[in-house]
Coordinates of N, CA and C in Angstrom, one line a residue:
M1 N 52.4 146.9 54.6 CA 52.9 147.7 55.8 C 51.9 147.7 56.9
G2 N 50.6 147.7 56.6 CA 49.6 147.7 57.6 C 49.6 146.4 58.5
T3 N 49.8 145.2 57.8 CA 49.9 144.0 58.6 C 51.2 144.0 59.4
F4 N 52.2 144.6 59.0 CA 53.5 144.7 59.8 C 53.2 145.4 61.1
V5 N 52.6 146.5 61.1 CA 52.4 147.3 62.3 C 51.4 146.5 63.2
G6 N 50.4 146.0 62.7 CA 49.5 145.2 63.5 C 50.2 144.0 64.2
N7 N 51.0 143.3 63.4 CA 51.7 142.2 64.0 C 52.8 142.6 65.0
L8 N 53.4 143.8 64.7 CA 54.4 144.3 65.7 C 53.8 144.6 67.0
V9 N 52.6 145.2 67.0 CA 51.9 145.5 68.3 C 51.4 144.2 68.9
Y10 N 51.0 143.3 68.1 CA 50.5 142.0 68.7 C 51.6 141.2 69.4
V11 N 52.8 141.4 69.0 CA 53.9 140.7 69.6 C 54.0 141.0 71.1
F12 N 53.6 142.2 71.5 CA 53.6 142.6 72.9 C 52.3 142.4 73.6
E13 N 51.5 141.5 73.2 CA 50.2 141.3 73.8 C 50.3 140.8 75.2
G14 N 51.4 140.3 75.6 CA 51.6 139.8 77.0 C 51.8 140.8 78.0
V15 N 51.6 142.1 77.6 CA 51.8 143.2 78.5 C 50.8 143.1 79.7
G16 N 49.7 142.5 79.5 CA 48.7 142.3 80.6 C 49.2 141.5 81.7
M17 N 50.3 140.7 81.5 CA 50.8 139.8 82.5 C 51.9 140.5 83.4
I18 N 52.2 141.8 83.1 CA 53.3 142.4 83.8 C 53.0 142.6 85.3
I19 N 51.8 143.1 85.7 CA 51.4 143.3 87.1 C 51.4 142.0 87.9
P20 N 50.7 140.9 87.4 CA 50.8 139.7 88.1 C 52.2 139.1 88.3
I21 N 53.0 139.3 87.3 CA 54.4 138.8 87.4 C 55.1 139.5 88.5
E22 N 55.0 140.9 88.4 CA 55.7 141.7 89.4 C 55.2 141.4 90.8
Q23 N 53.9 141.2 91.0 CA 53.4 140.9 92.3 C 53.8 139.5 92.9
S24 N 54.1 138.6 92.0 CA 54.5 137.3 92.4 C 56.0 137.1 92.6
M25 N 56.8 138.2 92.3 CA 58.2 138.1 92.5 C 58.6 138.2 94.0
Q26 N 59.7 137.6 94.3 CA 60.2 137.7 95.7 C 60.8 139.1 96.0
Q27 N 61.4 139.7 94.9 CA 62.0 141.0 95.0 C 61.3 141.9 94.0
P28 N 60.1 142.4 94.2 CA 59.5 143.2 93.2 C 60.3 144.5 92.7
G29 N 61.2 145.0 93.6 CA 62.0 146.1 93.2 C 62.9 145.9 92.0
A30 N 63.2 144.6 91.8 CA 64.1 144.2 90.7 C 63.4 144.1 89.4
F31 N 62.1 144.3 89.4 CA 61.3 144.0 88.2 C 61.5 145.0 87.1
V32 N 61.6 146.3 87.4 CA 61.7 147.3 86.3 C 63.0 147.1 85.5
P33 N 64.1 147.1 86.2 CA 65.4 146.9 85.4 C 65.4 145.6 84.6
L34 N 64.8 144.5 85.2 CA 64.7 143.2 84.5 C 63.8 143.3 83.3
M35 N 62.7 144.0 83.4 CA 61.7 144.2 82.3 C 62.4 145.0 81.2
V36 N 63.1 146.0 81.5 CA 63.8 146.8 80.5 C 64.8 145.9 79.7
V37 N 65.6 145.2 80.3 CA 66.6 144.3 79.7 C 65.8 143.2 78.8
V38 N 64.8 142.6 79.4 CA 64.1 141.6 78.6 C 63.4 142.2 77.4
T39 N 62.8 143.4 77.6 CA 62.1 144.0 76.4 C 63.1 144.4 75.3
I40 N 64.2 144.9 75.7 CA 65.3 145.2 74.7 C 65.7 143.9 73.9
C41 N 65.9 142.9 74.7 CA 66.4 141.6 74.1 C 65.3 141.1 73.2
L42 N 64.0 141.1 73.6 CA 62.9 140.6 72.7 C 62.8 141.4 71.4
V43 N 62.9 142.8 71.5 CA 62.8 143.6 70.3 C 63.9 143.2 69.4
M44 N 65.1 143.1 69.9 CA 66.3 142.7 69.0 C 66.1 141.3 68.4
L45 N 65.6 140.4 69.2 CA 65.3 139.0 68.7 C 64.3 139.0 67.6
F46 N 63.1 139.7 67.9 CA 62.1 139.7 66.9 C 62.5 140.4 65.6
A47 N 63.2 141.5 65.8 CA 63.7 142.3 64.6 C 64.7 141.4 63.8
T48 N 65.6 140.7 64.4 CA 66.6 139.9 63.8 C 65.9 138.7 63.0
V49 N 65.0 138.0 63.7 CA 64.3 136.9 63.0 C 63.4 137.4 61.9
G50 N 62.7 138.5 62.1 CA 61.9 139.1 61.0 C 62.7 139.5 59.8
L51 N 63.8 140.2 60.1 CA 64.7 140.6 59.0 C 65.4 139.5 58.3
A52 N 65.8 138.5 59.0 CA 66.4 137.3 58.4 C 65.4 136.5 57.5
G53 N 64.2 136.4 58.0 CA 63.2 135.8 57.2 C 62.9 136.5 55.9
Y54 N 62.8 137.9 56.0 CA 62.6 138.7 54.8 C 63.8 138.6 53.8
L55 N 65.0 138.7 54.4 CA 66.2 138.6 53.5 C 66.3 137.3 52.8
A56 N 65.9 136.2 53.5 CA 66.0 134.9 52.9 C 64.9 134.6 51.9
Y57 N 63.7 135.1 52.0 CA 62.6 134.8 51.1 C 62.1 136.0 50.4
G58 N 62.5 137.2 50.7 CA 62.1 138.4 50.0 C 60.6 138.6 50.0
P59 N 60.0 139.2 49.0 CA 58.6 139.5 49.0 C 57.7 138.2 48.9
M60 N 58.3 137.1 48.7 CA 57.5 135.8 48.7 C 57.4 135.2 50.1
T61 N 57.8 136.0 51.1 CA 57.6 135.5 52.5 C 56.1 135.3 52.8
C62 N 55.8 134.1 53.3 CA 54.4 133.8 53.7 C 54.1 134.6 55.0
Q63 N 52.8 134.6 55.3 CA 52.3 135.3 56.5 C 53.0 134.6 57.7
M64 N 53.0 133.3 57.7 CA 53.7 132.6 58.8 C 55.0 132.1 58.2
I65 N 56.1 132.6 58.8 CA 57.4 132.3 58.3 C 57.7 130.8 58.2
T66 N 57.1 130.0 59.0 CA 57.3 128.5 59.0 C 56.7 128.0 57.7
H67 N 55.8 128.7 57.0 CA 55.3 128.2 55.7 C 56.2 128.5 54.6
S68 N 57.2 129.4 54.8 CA 58.2 129.7 53.8 C 59.3 128.7 53.8
L69 N 59.5 127.9 54.9 CA 60.6 127.0 55.0 C 60.3 125.7 54.3
P70 N 61.3 125.0 53.9 CA 61.1 123.7 53.2 C 60.4 122.7 54.1
H71 N 59.8 121.7 53.5 CA 59.0 120.7 54.2 C 60.0 119.6 54.6
T72 N 60.6 119.7 55.8 CA 61.5 118.7 56.3 C 61.0 118.3 57.7
E73 N 61.7 117.3 58.3 CA 61.3 116.9 59.6 C 61.6 117.9 60.7
V74 N 62.7 118.7 60.5 CA 63.1 119.7 61.4 C 62.0 120.8 61.4
V75 N 61.6 121.2 60.3 CA 60.5 122.3 60.2 C 59.2 121.7 60.8
A76 N 58.9 120.5 60.5 CA 57.7 119.9 61.1 C 57.8 119.9 62.6
T77 N 58.9 119.5 63.1 CA 59.1 119.5 64.6 C 59.0 121.0 65.1
M78 N 59.6 121.9 64.4 CA 59.5 123.3 64.9 C 58.0 123.8 64.9
R79 N 57.2 123.4 63.9 CA 55.8 123.8 63.9 C 55.1 123.2 65.1
V80 N 55.4 121.9 65.4 CA 54.7 121.2 66.5 C 55.1 122.0 67.8
I81 N 56.4 122.3 68.0 CA 56.8 123.0 69.2 C 56.2 124.4 69.3
Y82 N 56.1 125.1 68.2 CA 55.4 126.4 68.2 C 53.9 126.2 68.6
S83 N 53.3 125.2 68.0 CA 51.9 125.0 68.4 C 51.7 124.6 69.9
L84 N 52.6 123.8 70.4 CA 52.6 123.5 71.8 C 52.8 124.7 72.7
G85 N 53.7 125.6 72.2 CA 53.9 126.9 72.9 C 52.6 127.7 73.0
L86 N 51.9 127.8 71.9 CA 50.7 128.5 71.8 C 49.6 127.9 72.7
L87 N 49.6 126.6 72.7 CA 48.6 125.8 73.5 C 48.9 126.0 75.0
L88 N 50.1 125.9 75.4 CA 50.4 126.0 76.8 C 50.4 127.4 77.4
T89 N 50.6 128.4 76.5 CA 50.5 129.8 77.0 C 49.1 130.4 76.9
Y90 N 48.2 129.7 76.2 CA 46.8 130.2 76.1 C 46.1 130.4 77.4
P91 N 46.2 129.4 78.4 CA 45.5 129.6 79.7 C 46.1 130.8 80.4
I92 N 47.4 131.0 80.3 CA 48.0 132.2 81.1 C 47.5 133.5 80.5
M93 N 47.4 133.6 79.2 CA 46.9 134.8 78.5 C 45.4 135.0 78.8
M94 N 44.7 134.0 78.8 CA 43.2 134.1 78.9 C 42.7 134.2 80.4
F95 N 43.6 133.9 81.3 CA 43.1 134.0 82.7 C 42.6 135.3 83.2
P96 N 43.3 136.5 82.9 CA 42.7 137.7 83.3 C 41.4 138.1 82.5
V97 N 41.3 137.7 81.3 CA 40.1 137.9 80.5 C 39.0 137.2 81.0
L98 N 39.2 135.9 81.4 CA 38.1 135.1 81.9 C 37.6 135.6 83.3
Q99 N 38.6 136.0 84.1 CA 38.2 136.6 85.4 C 37.3 137.8 85.2
I100 N 37.7 138.7 84.4 CA 36.9 139.9 84.2 C 35.6 139.6 83.6
T101 N 35.5 138.7 82.6 CA 34.3 138.3 82.0 C 33.3 137.6 83.0
E102 N 33.8 136.7 83.8 CA 33.0 136.1 84.8 C 32.4 137.1 85.8
K103 N 33.3 138.0 86.3 CA 32.8 139.0 87.2 C 31.8 139.9 86.6
T104 N 32.0 140.3 85.3 CA 31.0 141.2 84.6 C 29.7 140.5 84.4
V105 N 29.7 139.2 84.0 CA 28.5 138.5 83.6 C 27.8 138.0 84.9
F106 N 28.5 137.5 85.9 CA 27.8 136.8 87.0 C 28.0 137.4 88.3
G107 N 28.7 138.5 88.4 CA 29.0 139.2 89.7 C 30.3 138.8 90.3
L108 N 30.5 139.2 91.5 CA 31.8 139.0 92.2 C 32.2 137.5 92.5
Q109 N 31.2 136.7 92.8 CA 31.5 135.3 93.1 C 30.7 134.3 92.2
P110 N 31.2 134.1 91.0 CA 30.5 133.2 90.1 C 30.7 131.8 90.6
S111 N 29.6 131.0 90.4 CA 29.7 129.6 90.8 C 30.7 128.8 89.9
T112 N 31.0 127.6 90.3 CA 31.9 126.8 89.5 C 31.3 126.4 88.2
M113 N 30.0 126.2 88.1 CA 29.3 125.9 86.9 C 29.3 127.1 86.0
Q114 N 29.0 128.3 86.5 CA 29.0 129.5 85.7 C 30.4 129.8 85.1
S115 N 31.5 129.6 85.9 CA 32.8 129.7 85.4 C 33.1 128.7 84.3
A116 N 32.7 127.5 84.5 CA 32.9 126.5 83.5 C 32.2 126.8 82.2
V117 N 31.0 127.4 82.2 CA 30.3 127.8 81.0 C 31.0 128.9 80.3
V118 N 31.5 129.9 81.0 CA 32.2 131.0 80.4 C 33.5 130.5 79.8
R119 N 34.2 129.7 80.5 CA 35.5 129.3 80.0 C 35.3 128.3 78.8
G120 N 34.4 127.4 78.9 CA 34.1 126.5 77.8 C 33.7 127.3 76.5
S121 N 32.8 128.3 76.7 CA 32.4 129.2 75.6 C 33.5 129.9 74.9
V122 N 34.4 130.5 75.8 CA 35.6 131.2 75.2 C 36.5 130.3 74.5
I123 N 36.7 129.1 75.0 CA 37.6 128.1 74.3 C 37.0 127.6 73.0
F124 N 35.7 127.4 73.1 CA 35.0 126.9 71.8 C 35.0 128.0 70.8
L125 N 34.8 129.3 71.1 CA 34.8 130.4 70.2 C 36.2 130.6 69.7
S126 N 37.2 130.5 70.5 CA 38.6 130.6 70.1 C 39.0 129.5 69.1
C127 N 38.6 128.3 69.4 CA 39.0 127.2 68.5 C 38.3 127.4 67.2
G128 N 37.0 127.8 67.2 CA 36.2 128.0 66.0 C 36.9 129.1 65.1
L129 N 37.3 130.2 65.8 CA 37.9 131.3 65.1 C 39.3 130.8 64.5
A130 N 40.0 130.0 65.2 CA 41.3 129.5 64.7 C 41.1 128.6 63.5
V131 N 40.1 127.8 63.5 CA 39.8 126.9 62.3 C 39.3 127.7 61.1
I132 N 38.5 128.7 61.4 CA 37.9 129.5 60.3 C 39.0 130.3 59.6
C133 N 39.9 130.9 60.5 CA 41.0 131.8 60.0 C 42.3 131.2 59.8
R134 N 42.4 129.9 59.7 CA 43.7 129.3 59.6 C 44.5 129.7 58.3
H135 N 43.8 130.0 57.2 CA 44.5 130.4 56.0 C 45.0 131.8 55.9
F136 N 44.5 132.7 56.8 CA 44.9 134.0 56.8 C 45.2 134.5 58.3
F137 N 46.0 133.7 58.9 CA 46.4 133.9 60.3 C 47.1 135.2 60.5
G138 N 48.0 135.5 59.6 CA 48.8 136.8 59.7 C 47.9 138.0 59.7
Y139 N 46.8 138.0 58.8 CA 45.9 139.1 58.8 C 45.1 139.2 60.1
L140 N 44.7 138.0 60.7 CA 44.0 138.0 61.9 C 44.8 138.6 63.1
T141 N 46.1 138.2 63.2 CA 46.9 138.7 64.2 C 47.1 140.2 64.0
S142 N 47.2 140.7 62.8 CA 47.3 142.1 62.5 C 46.1 142.8 63.0
I143 N 44.9 142.3 62.7 CA 43.7 143.0 63.2 C 43.6 143.0 64.7
I144 N 43.9 141.9 65.3 CA 43.9 141.8 66.8 C 44.9 142.8 67.4
G145 N 46.1 142.8 66.8 CA 47.1 143.7 67.2 C 46.7 145.2 67.1
A146 N 46.2 145.5 65.9 CA 45.8 146.9 65.6 C 44.6 147.3 66.5
V147 N 43.6 146.5 66.7 CA 42.4 146.9 67.4 C 42.5 146.7 68.9
G148 N 42.9 145.5 69.3 CA 42.9 145.2 70.7 C 44.1 145.5 71.5
C149 N 45.3 145.2 70.9 CA 46.5 145.4 71.6 C 47.1 146.8 71.6
T150 N 46.6 147.6 70.7 CA 47.1 149.0 70.7 C 46.7 149.7 72.0
G151 N 45.4 149.6 72.3 CA 45.0 150.2 73.6 C 45.7 149.6 74.8
L152 N 45.9 148.3 74.8 CA 46.5 147.6 75.9 C 48.0 148.0 76.0
L153 N 48.6 148.3 74.9 CA 50.1 148.6 74.9 C 50.3 150.1 75.1
F154 N 49.5 150.9 74.5 CA 49.8 152.4 74.5 C 48.9 153.2 75.4
V155 N 47.6 152.9 75.4 CA 46.6 153.8 76.1 C 46.4 153.4 77.5
F156 N 46.1 152.2 77.8 CA 45.8 151.8 79.2 C 46.9 152.0 80.2
P157 N 48.2 151.7 79.9 CA 49.2 152.1 80.9 C 49.3 153.6 81.2
C158 N 49.0 154.4 80.2 CA 49.0 155.8 80.5 C 47.8 156.2 81.4
L159 N 46.6 155.6 81.1 CA 45.5 155.9 81.9 C 45.7 155.4 83.4
V160 N 46.3 154.2 83.5 CA 46.5 153.7 84.9 C 47.5 154.6 85.6
D161 N 48.6 155.1 84.9 CA 49.5 156.0 85.5 C 48.9 157.3 86.0
L162 N 48.0 157.8 85.1 CA 47.3 159.1 85.5 C 46.4 158.9 86.7
R163 N 45.8 157.7 86.8 CA 44.9 157.4 87.9 C 45.7 157.3 89.2
V164 N 46.8 156.6 89.1 CA 47.7 156.4 90.3 C 48.2 157.8 90.7
Q165 N 48.6 158.6 89.8 CA 49.1 159.9 90.2 C 48.0 160.8 90.8
Q166 N 46.7 160.6 90.4 CA 45.6 161.4 91.0 C 45.4 160.9 92.4
I167 N 45.6 159.6 92.7 CA 45.4 159.1 94.0 C 46.6 159.4 95.0
S168 N 47.8 159.1 94.5 CA 48.9 159.1 95.4 C 50.0 160.1 95.1
G169 N 49.8 160.9 94.0 CA 50.8 161.8 93.6 C 51.8 161.2 92.7
P170 N 52.7 162.0 92.1 CA 53.7 161.4 91.2 C 54.6 160.4 91.9
L171 N 54.9 159.3 91.1 CA 55.8 158.3 91.6 C 57.2 158.4 91.0
P172 N 58.2 158.1 91.8 CA 59.6 158.1 91.3 C 59.7 157.1 90.1
F173 N 60.6 157.4 89.2 CA 60.8 156.5 88.0 C 61.3 155.1 88.5
F174 N 62.2 155.0 89.3 CA 62.8 153.7 89.8 C 62.5 153.5 91.3

């Protein structure tokens, strides 16, 4: 049950991309209703896939559901597509982290070389961690979800809202 909760929270690790997405929209006012619909659809999708996987394989379900599937070309293709999805979304997820790290370590205007060192180090550490933890990936995502994403999902939005209300007063819901 503990790994379930950690993985559940980890699913929403993309919450840090909400503000940049809203700011880049042509009509930012349409963001909140769209986000509500997308979040509901994602919750239903994740719950359905998780339930289907558990019903199909029972307690013998592997940490990664793709490991419970038979070894066929379709499953191999699915694993490659999943890996490509992780690879291609990695820069988007890491961009805010890298910006904050660079500003914290080198000040407001890090040089190109300093940025390259920070980014290379983070990529090297991430790849090393992925290789070391490849056999217990489910537990790793649970720990990340429980430790890192809980604050990001539940605590920080409340703190930001409190700070905004201190500065500008209560905001309307929509």
